[in-house]
mmCIF file of C-alpha atoms in Angstrom:
data_model
loop_
_atom_site.group_PDB
_atom_site.id
_atom_site.type_symbol
_atom_site.label_atom_id
_atom_site.label_comp_id
_atom_site.label_asym_id
_atom_site.label_seq_id
_atom_site.Cartn_x
_atom_site.Cartn_y
_atom_site.Cartn_z
ATOM 1 C CA UNK A 1 82.645 110.092 121.489
ATOM 2 C CA UNK A 2 84.215 110.078 117.993
ATOM 3 C CA UNK A 3 83.756 107.364 115.633
ATOM 4 C CA UNK A 4 86.724 105.860 113.579
ATOM 5 C CA UNK A 5 86.173 103.819 110.659
ATOM 6 C CA UNK A 6 88.464 101.006 109.688
ATOM 7 C CA UNK A 7 88.574 99.482 106.401
ATOM 8 C CA UNK A 8 88.640 95.617 106.581
ATOM 9 C CA UNK A 9 86.986 93.262 108.699
ATOM 10 C CA UNK A 10 89.872 90.779 109.718
ATOM 11 C CA UNK A 11 91.491 90.026 113.046
ATOM 12 C CA UNK A 12 93.364 93.319 113.146
ATOM 13 C CA UNK A 13 89.984 95.288 113.170
ATOM 14 C CA UNK A 14 88.543 92.833 115.721
ATOM 15 C CA UNK A 15 91.253 93.550 118.068
ATOM 16 C CA UNK A 16 91.228 97.422 117.315
ATOM 17 C CA UNK A 17 87.516 97.183 118.258
ATOM 18 C CA UNK A 18 88.465 95.646 121.782
ATOM 19 C CA UNK A 19 90.494 98.710 122.597
ATOM 20 C CA UNK A 20 87.893 100.918 121.067
ATOM 21 C CA UNK A 21 85.464 99.559 123.603
ATOM 22 C CA UNK A 22 87.753 100.661 126.436
ATOM 23 C CA UNK A 23 87.827 104.125 125.114
ATOM 24 C CA UNK A 24 84.193 104.497 125.079
ATOM 25 C CA UNK A 25 84.025 104.265 121.313
ATOM 26 C CA UNK A 26 82.517 101.760 118.708
ATOM 27 C CA UNK A 27 84.750 101.063 115.762
ATOM 28 C CA UNK A 28 82.991 101.175 112.598
ATOM 29 C CA UNK A 29 84.081 98.460 110.329
ATOM 30 C CA UNK A 30 83.856 98.138 106.343
ATOM 31 C CA UNK A 31 83.622 94.149 106.153
ATOM 32 C CA UNK A 32 83.049 92.062 103.105
ATOM 33 C CA UNK A 33 80.781 89.669 105.064
ATOM 34 C CA UNK A 34 78.731 89.828 108.484
ATOM 35 C CA UNK A 35 80.904 86.650 109.480
ATOM 36 C CA UNK A 36 84.154 88.437 109.203
ATOM 37 C CA UNK A 37 86.193 88.557 112.517
ATOM 38 C CA UNK A 38 85.656 92.191 113.243
ATOM 39 C CA UNK A 39 82.000 92.305 111.940
ATOM 40 C CA UNK A 40 80.926 89.612 114.132
ATOM 41 C CA UNK A 41 81.913 91.853 117.327
ATOM 42 C CA UNK A 42 80.994 95.366 116.148
ATOM 43 C CA UNK A 43 77.621 96.966 116.457
ATOM 44 C CA UNK A 44 78.585 99.403 113.519
ATOM 45 C CA UNK A 45 79.190 97.538 110.513
ATOM 46 C CA UNK A 46 79.273 98.621 106.716
ATOM 47 C CA UNK A 47 79.143 95.800 104.508
ATOM 48 C CA UNK A 48 80.763 96.341 100.884
ATOM 49 C CA UNK A 49 84.218 96.247 99.341
ATOM 50 C CA UNK A 50 87.304 98.161 99.845
ATOM 51 C CA UNK A 51 87.574 98.348 96.026
ATOM 52 C CA UNK A 52 84.320 100.377 95.681
ATOM 53 C CA UNK A 53 84.363 104.010 96.419
ATOM 54 C CA UNK A 54 80.519 104.193 97.325
ATOM 55 C CA UNK A 55 81.334 101.861 100.001
ATOM 56 C CA UNK A 56 84.289 103.619 101.221
ATOM 57 C CA UNK A 57 82.348 106.677 101.346
ATOM 58 C CA UNK A 58 79.540 105.199 103.503
ATOM 59 C CA UNK A 59 81.925 103.784 105.921
ATOM 60 C CA UNK A 60 83.629 107.174 106.243
ATOM 61 C CA UNK A 61 80.227 109.284 106.568
ATOM 62 C CA UNK A 62 80.433 110.922 109.956
ATOM 63 C CA UNK A 63 83.629 109.433 111.153
ATOM 64 C CA UNK A 64 86.609 111.610 112.343
ATOM 65 C CA UNK A 65 88.969 109.515 110.895
ATOM 66 C CA UNK A 66 89.469 106.311 108.409
ATOM 67 C CA UNK A 67 92.026 103.830 108.770
ATOM 68 C CA UNK A 68 92.829 100.316 107.746
ATOM 69 C CA UNK A 69 93.431 96.581 108.704
ATOM 70 C CA UNK A 70 94.970 95.954 105.513
ATOM 71 C CA UNK A 71 96.845 98.022 102.714
ATOM 72 C CA UNK A 72 94.667 96.842 99.703
ATOM 73 C CA UNK A 73 92.611 100.017 99.297
ATOM 74 C CA UNK A 74 93.057 101.517 95.632
ATOM 75 C CA UNK A 75 95.181 104.653 95.904
ATOM 76 C CA UNK A 76 92.762 106.346 93.600
ATOM 77 C CA UNK A 77 90.123 105.842 95.937
ATOM 78 C CA UNK A 78 92.020 106.971 98.861
ATOM 79 C CA UNK A 79 92.770 110.242 97.022
ATOM 80 C CA UNK A 80 89.205 110.808 96.046
ATOM 81 C CA UNK A 81 88.305 110.372 99.748
ATOM 82 C CA UNK A 82 90.827 112.909 100.760
ATOM 83 C CA UNK A 83 89.584 115.411 98.277
ATOM 84 C CA UNK A 84 86.199 115.049 99.896
ATOM 85 C CA UNK A 85 87.687 115.911 103.236
ATOM 86 C CA UNK A 86 87.962 112.469 104.598
ATOM 87 C CA UNK A 87 90.952 112.196 107.154
ATOM 88 C CA UNK A 88 92.558 109.215 105.889
ATOM 89 C CA UNK A 89 95.177 107.821 108.208
ATOM 90 C CA UNK A 90 97.732 106.955 107.312
ATOM 91 C CA UNK A 91 97.331 109.187 104.094
ATOM 92 C CA UNK A 92 97.543 107.939 100.776
ATOM 93 C CA UNK A 93 100.999 109.895 100.371
ATOM 94 C CA UNK A 94 102.386 107.496 102.876
ATOM 95 C CA UNK A 95 100.258 104.468 102.454
ATOM 96 C CA UNK A 96 101.514 103.956 98.774
ATOM 97 C CA UNK A 97 105.071 102.816 100.191
ATOM 98 C CA UNK A 98 103.322 99.763 102.081
ATOM 99 C CA UNK A 99 101.324 98.823 98.771
ATOM 100 C CA UNK A 100 104.069 98.995 96.425
ATOM 101 C CA UNK A 101 107.387 97.233 97.350
ATOM 102 C CA UNK A 102 109.312 98.775 94.404
ATOM 103 C CA UNK A 103 108.054 102.007 95.130
ATOM 104 C CA UNK A 104 109.053 101.584 98.846
ATOM 105 C CA UNK A 105 112.637 100.190 97.909
ATOM 106 C CA UNK A 106 113.194 103.220 95.678
ATOM 107 C CA UNK A 107 112.257 105.702 98.410
ATOM 108 C CA UNK A 108 114.045 104.159 101.014
ATOM 109 C CA UNK A 109 117.222 104.115 98.975
ATOM 110 C CA UNK A 110 116.735 107.829 98.038
ATOM 111 C CA UNK A 111 116.419 108.554 101.899
ATOM 112 C CA UNK A 112 119.655 106.669 102.396
ATOM 113 C CA UNK A 113 118.324 103.796 104.534
ATOM 114 C CA UNK A 114 119.962 100.489 104.120
ATOM 115 C CA UNK A 115 118.140 98.017 101.831
ATOM 116 C CA UNK A 116 119.012 94.979 100.033
ATOM 117 C CA UNK A 117 120.272 95.385 96.397
ATOM 118 C CA UNK A 118 117.160 95.176 94.119
ATOM 119 C CA UNK A 119 116.077 95.573 90.478
ATOM 120 C CA UNK A 120 112.671 96.457 88.622
ATOM 121 C CA UNK A 121 111.467 93.744 86.601
ATOM 122 C CA UNK A 122 108.531 95.793 85.073
ATOM 123 C CA UNK A 123 108.159 97.083 81.371
ATOM 124 C CA UNK A 124 109.000 95.229 78.468
ATOM 125 C CA UNK A 125 109.262 91.463 78.858
ATOM 126 C CA UNK A 126 112.365 90.715 77.047
ATOM 127 C CA UNK A 127 114.215 93.492 78.614
ATOM 128 C CA UNK A 128 113.153 92.485 82.209
ATOM 129 C CA UNK A 129 113.992 88.987 81.694
ATOM 130 C CA UNK A 130 117.550 90.089 80.593
ATOM 131 C CA UNK A 131 117.684 92.094 83.679
ATOM 132 C CA UNK A 132 116.748 89.564 85.890
ATOM 133 C CA UNK A 133 119.415 87.280 84.391
ATOM 134 C CA UNK A 134 121.947 89.968 84.910
ATOM 135 C CA UNK A 135 120.946 90.300 88.619
ATOM 136 C CA UNK A 136 121.089 86.760 89.331
ATOM 137 C CA UNK A 137 124.365 86.194 87.723
ATOM 138 C CA UNK A 138 125.757 89.463 89.541
ATOM 139 C CA UNK A 139 124.700 87.765 93.044
ATOM 140 C CA UNK A 140 125.445 84.085 92.318
ATOM 141 C CA UNK A 141 121.645 83.641 92.137
ATOM 142 C CA UNK A 142 121.364 84.458 95.837
ATOM 143 C CA UNK A 143 118.289 86.206 94.960
ATOM 144 C CA UNK A 144 114.216 86.573 95.995
ATOM 145 C CA UNK A 145 111.662 87.306 93.544
ATOM 146 C CA UNK A 146 108.626 89.185 94.889
ATOM 147 C CA UNK A 147 105.263 90.592 93.658
ATOM 148 C CA UNK A 148 105.702 94.396 93.875
ATOM 149 C CA UNK A 149 101.791 94.455 95.131
ATOM 150 C CA UNK A 150 99.577 92.223 97.102
ATOM 151 C CA UNK A 151 102.133 89.619 98.623
ATOM 152 C CA UNK A 152 101.779 88.837 102.401
ATOM 153 C CA UNK A 153 102.569 85.583 104.672
ATOM 154 C CA UNK A 154 104.761 84.339 102.200
ATOM 155 C CA UNK A 155 102.691 84.799 99.361
ATOM 156 C CA UNK A 156 104.223 86.437 96.302
ATOM 157 C CA UNK A 157 107.647 85.689 97.423
ATOM 158 C CA UNK A 158 109.878 83.173 95.708
ATOM 159 C CA UNK A 159 113.209 82.169 97.177
ATOM 160 C CA UNK A 160 115.581 80.882 94.530
ATOM 161 C CA UNK A 161 117.951 78.011 95.616
ATOM 162 C CA UNK A 162 121.420 78.150 93.968
ATOM 163 C CA UNK A 163 122.730 75.028 95.703
ATOM 164 C CA UNK A 164 122.031 72.783 92.591
ATOM 165 C CA UNK A 165 123.998 74.981 90.538
ATOM 166 C CA UNK A 166 123.645 78.521 88.718
ATOM 167 C CA UNK A 167 121.899 76.886 85.427
ATOM 168 C CA UNK A 168 119.307 75.398 87.595
ATOM 169 C CA UNK A 169 118.700 78.442 89.717
ATOM 170 C CA UNK A 170 118.440 80.437 86.586
ATOM 171 C CA UNK A 171 115.801 78.288 85.036
ATOM 172 C CA UNK A 172 113.946 78.414 88.272
ATOM 173 C CA UNK A 173 113.933 82.094 88.555
ATOM 174 C CA UNK A 174 112.875 82.311 84.761
ATOM 175 C CA UNK A 175 110.028 79.856 85.541
ATOM 176 C CA UNK A 176 108.671 82.329 88.258
ATOM 177 C CA UNK A 177 109.140 85.227 86.322
ATOM 178 C CA UNK A 178 107.175 83.708 83.039
ATOM 179 C CA UNK A 179 104.637 82.405 85.164
ATOM 180 C CA UNK A 180 103.958 85.596 86.826
ATOM 181 C CA UNK A 181 104.296 87.413 83.579
ATOM 182 C CA UNK A 182 101.611 85.745 81.494
ATOM 183 C CA UNK A 183 98.786 86.397 83.895
ATOM 184 C CA UNK A 184 97.656 89.515 81.820
ATOM 185 C CA UNK A 185 100.716 91.407 83.223
ATOM 186 C CA UNK A 186 98.799 91.617 86.439
ATOM 187 C CA UNK A 187 101.720 90.335 88.755
ATOM 188 C CA UNK A 188 104.517 92.752 88.288
ATOM 189 C CA UNK A 189 107.808 91.344 90.026
ATOM 190 C CA UNK A 190 111.038 92.870 91.241
ATOM 191 C CA UNK A 191 114.130 90.975 92.263
ATOM 192 C CA UNK A 192 116.355 91.440 95.528
ATOM 193 C CA UNK A 193 119.596 90.099 96.810
ATOM 194 C CA UNK A 194 119.130 87.336 99.348
ATOM 195 C CA UNK A 195 120.587 88.677 102.532
ATOM 196 C CA UNK A 196 122.935 86.562 104.654
ATOM 197 C CA UNK A 197 121.348 87.209 107.875
ATOM 198 C CA UNK A 198 121.369 86.341 111.680
ATOM 199 C CA UNK A 199 117.717 86.900 112.194
ATOM 200 C CA UNK A 200 114.731 88.939 111.397
ATOM 201 C CA UNK A 201 113.638 92.030 113.678
ATOM 202 C CA UNK A 202 110.757 94.392 113.944
ATOM 203 C CA UNK A 203 110.840 97.824 114.869
ATOM 204 C CA UNK A 204 107.282 98.850 115.926
ATOM 205 C CA UNK A 205 106.381 102.635 116.230
ATOM 206 C CA UNK A 206 103.377 104.957 116.191
ATOM 207 C CA UNK A 207 102.969 108.641 115.090
ATOM 208 C CA UNK A 208 100.062 111.087 115.365
ATOM 209 C CA UNK A 209 99.139 113.663 113.240
ATOM 210 C CA UNK A 210 100.832 116.534 114.931
ATOM 211 C CA UNK A 211 104.107 114.609 115.059
ATOM 212 C CA UNK A 212 104.338 112.783 118.266
ATOM 213 C CA UNK A 213 106.022 109.435 118.089
ATOM 214 C CA UNK A 214 106.528 106.604 120.294
ATOM 215 C CA UNK A 215 108.440 103.119 119.839
ATOM 216 C CA UNK A 216 108.063 99.781 121.408
ATOM 217 C CA UNK A 217 111.257 97.569 122.393
ATOM 218 C CA UNK A 218 112.695 96.064 119.000
ATOM 219 C CA UNK A 219 111.443 92.597 118.785
ATOM 220 C CA UNK A 220 112.848 88.991 117.036
ATOM 221 C CA UNK A 221 110.422 87.462 114.658
ATOM 222 C CA UNK A 222 110.835 83.862 113.704
ATOM 223 C CA UNK A 223 109.422 83.099 110.366
ATOM 224 C CA UNK A 224 108.118 79.520 109.415
ATOM 225 C CA UNK A 225 106.950 78.651 105.694
ATOM 226 C CA UNK A 226 107.245 82.435 104.859
ATOM 227 C CA UNK A 227 104.796 83.719 107.527
ATOM 228 C CA UNK A 228 105.606 84.857 111.240
ATOM 229 C CA UNK A 229 105.370 82.219 113.766
ATOM 230 C CA UNK A 230 106.881 83.617 117.036
ATOM 231 C CA UNK A 231 107.684 87.243 118.229
ATOM 232 C CA UNK A 232 110.199 87.517 121.130
ATOM 233 C CA UNK A 233 110.058 90.865 123.042
ATOM 234 C CA UNK A 234 112.549 92.387 123.400
ATOM 235 C CA UNK A 235 114.895 90.799 120.761
ATOM 236 C CA UNK A 236 117.486 88.875 123.088
ATOM 237 C CA UNK A 237 121.048 89.992 123.014
ATOM 238 C CA UNK A 238 120.291 92.916 120.647
ATOM 239 C CA UNK A 239 123.047 95.419 121.027
ATOM 240 C CA UNK A 240 121.284 98.453 122.672
ATOM 241 C CA UNK A 241 122.959 100.912 120.379
ATOM 242 C CA UNK A 242 121.452 98.796 117.455
ATOM 243 C CA UNK A 243 118.131 98.512 119.060
ATOM 244 C CA UNK A 244 118.081 102.187 119.181
ATOM 245 C CA UNK A 245 119.273 102.652 115.536
ATOM 246 C CA UNK A 246 116.297 100.562 114.461
ATOM 247 C CA UNK A 247 113.817 102.598 116.362
ATOM 248 C CA UNK A 248 115.206 105.780 115.234
ATOM 249 C CA UNK A 249 115.113 104.726 111.422
ATOM 250 C CA UNK A 250 111.518 103.746 112.097
ATOM 251 C CA UNK A 251 110.526 106.928 113.535
ATOM 252 C CA UNK A 252 112.632 109.011 111.296
ATOM 253 C CA UNK A 253 110.816 107.299 108.261
ATOM 254 C CA UNK A 254 107.383 107.793 109.729
ATOM 255 C CA UNK A 255 108.083 111.361 110.191
ATOM 256 C CA UNK A 256 109.541 111.877 106.608
ATOM 257 C CA UNK A 257 106.588 109.954 104.954
ATOM 258 C CA UNK A 258 103.837 111.607 107.137
ATOM 259 C CA UNK A 259 102.594 108.017 108.707
ATOM 260 C CA UNK A 260 99.791 108.269 111.240
ATOM 261 C CA UNK A 261 99.043 105.448 113.174
ATOM 262 C CA UNK A 262 101.021 102.174 113.751
ATOM 263 C CA UNK A 263 103.941 101.415 111.559
ATOM 264 C CA UNK A 264 106.011 98.082 111.412
ATOM 265 C CA UNK A 265 109.577 98.399 110.027
ATOM 266 C CA UNK A 266 110.740 94.753 109.374
ATOM 267 C CA UNK A 267 114.363 94.386 109.480
ATOM 268 C CA UNK A 268 117.289 91.944 108.533
ATOM 269 C CA UNK A 269 120.097 91.841 111.125
ATOM 270 C CA UNK A 270 122.881 90.683 109.045
ATOM 271 C CA UNK A 271 125.681 88.385 109.913
ATOM 272 C CA UNK A 272 128.100 91.358 110.666
ATOM 273 C CA UNK A 273 125.494 93.197 112.884
ATOM 274 C CA UNK A 274 124.149 95.592 110.290
ATOM 275 C CA UNK A 275 120.467 96.369 109.656
ATOM 276 C CA UNK A 276 118.700 96.234 106.355
ATOM 277 C CA UNK A 277 115.025 97.379 106.100
ATOM 278 C CA UNK A 278 112.969 94.521 104.425
ATOM 279 C CA UNK A 279 109.145 95.496 104.762
ATOM 280 C CA UNK A 280 106.846 98.163 105.929
ATOM 281 C CA UNK A 281 103.470 97.704 107.160
ATOM 282 C CA UNK A 282 101.266 101.127 108.164
ATOM 283 C CA UNK A 283 98.795 99.400 110.553
ATOM 284 C CA UNK A 284 98.668 97.333 113.581
ATOM 285 C CA UNK A 285 100.952 94.088 112.802
ATOM 286 C CA UNK A 286 101.529 90.598 113.752
ATOM 287 C CA UNK A 287 104.925 91.578 115.274
ATOM 288 C CA UNK A 288 103.047 94.042 117.802
ATOM 289 C CA UNK A 289 100.660 91.427 119.012
ATOM 290 C CA UNK A 290 102.712 90.850 122.181
ATOM 291 C CA UNK A 291 101.769 94.362 123.408
ATOM 292 C CA UNK A 292 98.425 93.250 124.164
ATOM 293 C CA UNK A 293 99.266 91.618 127.443
ATOM 294 C CA UNK A 294 103.321 92.736 127.730
ATOM 295 C CA UNK A 295 103.354 96.314 127.308
ATOM 296 C CA UNK A 296 101.712 99.387 129.010
ATOM 297 C CA UNK A 297 99.863 100.494 125.902
ATOM 298 C CA UNK A 298 99.135 97.795 123.132
ATOM 299 C CA UNK A 299 99.391 98.500 119.603
ATOM 300 C CA UNK A 300 95.728 98.720 118.980
ATOM 301 C CA UNK A 301 94.950 101.220 121.541
ATOM 302 C CA UNK A 302 98.144 103.311 120.373
ATOM 303 C CA UNK A 303 96.705 103.071 116.605
ATOM 304 C CA UNK A 304 93.545 104.737 117.960
ATOM 305 C CA UNK A 305 95.195 107.082 119.962
ATOM 306 C CA UNK A 306 97.324 108.026 116.803
ATOM 307 C CA UNK A 307 94.523 108.334 114.424
ATOM 308 C CA UNK A 308 92.450 110.398 116.705
ATOM 309 C CA UNK A 309 95.445 112.586 117.481
ATOM 310 C CA UNK A 310 95.270 111.718 121.398
ATOM 311 C CA UNK A 311 98.598 111.825 123.428
ATOM 312 C CA UNK A 312 100.388 108.518 122.805
ATOM 313 C CA UNK A 313 100.608 105.750 125.532
ATOM 314 C CA UNK A 314 103.661 104.503 127.319
ATOM 315 C CA UNK A 315 105.210 101.724 125.486
ATOM 316 C CA UNK A 316 107.276 100.165 128.094
ATOM 317 C CA UNK A 317 107.364 96.329 128.553
ATOM 318 C CA UNK A 318 105.575 94.600 131.543
ATOM 319 C CA UNK A 319 108.431 91.945 131.939
ATOM 320 C CA UNK A 320 111.872 91.111 130.908
ATOM 321 C CA UNK A 321 110.502 88.865 128.208
ATOM 322 C CA UNK A 322 107.214 88.323 126.524
ATOM 323 C CA UNK A 323 106.667 85.746 123.717
ATOM 324 C CA UNK A 324 103.699 85.535 121.194
ATOM 325 C CA UNK A 325 103.343 82.463 119.349
ATOM 326 C CA UNK A 326 100.717 82.323 116.483
ATOM 327 C CA UNK A 327 98.135 79.761 116.408
ATOM 328 C CA UNK A 328 98.069 78.446 112.941
ATOM 329 C CA UNK A 329 95.877 75.884 111.618
ATOM 330 C CA UNK A 330 96.858 72.503 111.328
ATOM 331 C CA UNK A 331 96.859 70.278 107.966
ATOM 332 C CA UNK A 332 93.867 68.521 109.501
ATOM 333 C CA UNK A 333 91.855 70.269 112.252
ATOM 334 C CA UNK A 334 91.759 68.205 115.477
ATOM 335 C CA UNK A 335 88.686 66.316 116.353
ATOM 336 C CA UNK A 336 88.828 67.990 119.680
ATOM 337 C CA UNK A 337 86.975 71.240 119.540
ATOM 338 C CA UNK A 338 88.593 74.586 119.874
ATOM 339 C CA UNK A 339 86.438 75.245 122.974
ATOM 340 C CA UNK A 340 87.510 71.939 124.682
ATOM 341 C CA UNK A 341 91.270 72.802 123.531
ATOM 342 C CA UNK A 342 90.956 76.254 125.126
ATOM 343 C CA UNK A 343 89.783 74.498 128.580
ATOM 344 C CA UNK A 344 92.799 72.243 128.690
ATOM 345 C CA UNK A 345 95.110 74.853 128.064
ATOM 346 C CA UNK A 346 93.690 77.198 130.652
ATOM 347 C CA UNK A 347 93.724 74.218 133.274
ATOM 348 C CA UNK A 348 97.288 73.387 132.434
ATOM 349 C CA UNK A 349 98.811 76.838 131.857
ATOM 350 C CA UNK A 350 96.837 79.625 133.393
ATOM 351 C CA UNK A 351 99.527 82.197 132.614
ATOM 352 C CA UNK A 352 98.935 81.920 128.794
ATOM 353 C CA UNK A 353 96.790 84.623 127.486
ATOM 354 C CA UNK A 354 94.835 83.410 124.315
ATOM 355 C CA UNK A 355 93.259 85.632 121.750
ATOM 356 C CA UNK A 356 91.140 83.819 119.004
ATOM 357 C CA UNK A 357 89.962 85.588 115.939
ATOM 358 C CA UNK A 358 86.745 83.707 115.273
ATOM 359 C CA UNK A 359 87.897 82.190 112.170
ATOM 360 C CA UNK A 360 87.389 78.840 110.636
ATOM 361 C CA UNK A 361 90.388 76.496 110.797
ATOM 362 C CA UNK A 362 92.342 75.939 107.699
ATOM 363 C CA UNK A 363 95.986 74.881 106.911
ATOM 364 C CA UNK A 364 98.457 77.536 108.046
ATOM 365 C CA UNK A 365 95.805 80.120 108.631
ATOM 366 C CA UNK A 366 96.199 82.629 111.461
ATOM 367 C CA UNK A 367 93.307 81.613 113.802
ATOM 368 C CA UNK A 368 94.696 83.385 117.032
ATOM 369 C CA UNK A 369 97.947 83.719 119.026
ATOM 370 C CA UNK A 370 99.005 83.019 122.514
ATOM 371 C CA UNK A 371 100.917 85.485 124.677
ATOM 372 C CA UNK A 372 103.358 84.366 127.648
ATOM 373 C CA UNK A 373 104.424 87.139 129.909
ATOM 374 C CA UNK A 374 107.718 86.010 131.619
ATOM 375 C CA UNK A 375 107.949 85.771 135.550
ATOM 376 C CA UNK A 376 111.138 86.923 137.337
ATOM 377 C CA UNK A 377 113.767 84.196 136.974
ATOM 378 C CA UNK A 378 112.451 82.550 133.704
ATOM 379 C CA UNK A 379 114.639 82.571 130.860
ATOM 380 C CA UNK A 380 113.841 83.543 127.170
ATOM 381 C CA UNK A 381 113.958 79.942 126.198
ATOM 382 C CA UNK A 382 111.588 78.760 128.950
ATOM 383 C CA UNK A 383 108.955 81.546 128.084
ATOM 384 C CA UNK A 384 109.424 80.754 124.396
ATOM 385 C CA UNK A 385 108.824 76.886 124.938
ATOM 386 C CA UNK A 386 105.766 77.654 126.933
ATOM 387 C CA UNK A 387 104.316 80.075 124.380
ATOM 388 C CA UNK A 388 105.295 77.832 121.492
ATOM 389 C CA UNK A 389 103.857 74.656 123.257
ATOM 390 C CA UNK A 390 100.463 76.431 124.168
ATOM 391 C CA UNK A 391 100.043 77.582 120.490
ATOM 392 C CA UNK A 392 100.801 74.100 119.062
ATOM 393 C CA UNK A 393 98.264 72.582 121.469
ATOM 394 C CA UNK A 394 95.684 75.014 120.462
ATOM 395 C CA UNK A 395 96.440 74.332 116.657
ATOM 396 C CA UNK A 396 96.785 70.513 116.778
ATOM 397 C CA UNK A 397 95.407 69.370 119.938
ATOM 398 C CA UNK A 398 98.675 67.544 120.959
ATOM 399 C CA UNK A 399 101.086 68.562 123.509
ATOM 400 C CA UNK A 400 104.704 68.762 122.240
ATOM 401 C CA UNK A 401 106.118 67.262 125.427
ATOM 402 C CA UNK A 402 103.551 64.114 125.340
ATOM 403 C CA UNK A 403 101.329 65.284 128.259
ATOM 404 C CA UNK A 404 98.004 63.557 128.471
ATOM 405 C CA UNK A 405 95.484 65.962 129.309
ATOM 406 C CA UNK A 406 93.109 63.163 130.574
ATOM 407 C CA UNK A 407 95.670 61.042 132.391
ATOM 408 C CA UNK A 408 98.333 63.255 134.088
ATOM 409 C CA UNK A 409 98.287 65.574 136.913
ATOM 410 C CA UNK A 410 98.637 69.346 136.222
ATOM 411 C CA UNK A 411 102.434 70.232 136.220
ATOM 412 C CA UNK A 412 102.342 73.652 134.873
#
């Protein structure tokens, strides 16, 4: 059976490995440590760094395709691999747009896709500072500053609050700019208009090398503290025409850029029902975790199918509503072990499907997720409440409804 190499040993690689096993394969993982989530479960582990070309070459040796659980591999290394005949999927020509937010914004605008207004803050410091001030004043300081490269889960994103007045907002924005600018110029910033939005959506698709595409239902993502906390599939009360437009935008962009594998197009749904593209991820993505239990084909199996150029699987949901809730590390880890928390959850909510990543608990760290597949007659609110209740229990060892695991009867 063919070998696929995945760069990165995190939870996305771990869950991709689960799908590889079902396909009779063993996913090879380039991991920084034998304790990384994917390295702990794979029999084919290369220890090394994604920043080292020799380590990348060792991981790619004999593999039919090389793919990623993060977008952090230097482009110069990816191009060197491609020059040596390695099937890099997605290719560097596509992945660059997931690595560089400024490059992505410019390309999307060039293609006519709807994006928030933006400005580049790279270049000479004084000129960039003036550009920031001009952009902020033009938008009433309703702006967002972003690191062009490397930001994720709320890191590298600064929301400017204009509620205390434009002068204070200006000072806040310049403080962020100056702090980023003095770190040897390593954090290059861009600025975007803060969008007045109804909610955030995600259009998850996959594309194979010969151009076959497949799209899952568009989902609603709920963000807390800058990172995804809940995903509702399909997005409730989304106009079917808007949902179709989002899928077509994602599939069309993937085809235009030559993406191979999964791609998430994160979107803003504005107050007037329009769509704006926020971010791109060219790999399995948090907004697709619900597919592990709630769709005919999971995003992880689909990613492997795509990079191997197999026919893509069906993407239909298995229920009218599926909700994923992330298990995020509590401010202080509970005294009760994760194993005991899992035992109690299984006893009380047998329908909850738990996926743990083998990661140590730290505040706000994603250590797992819970999927709840709706049953006939259940409302979106009911399924969401149960998923969030389960995830909160796994994070904190406390039931949000006050239920006592040692003193009450099981009530479901």
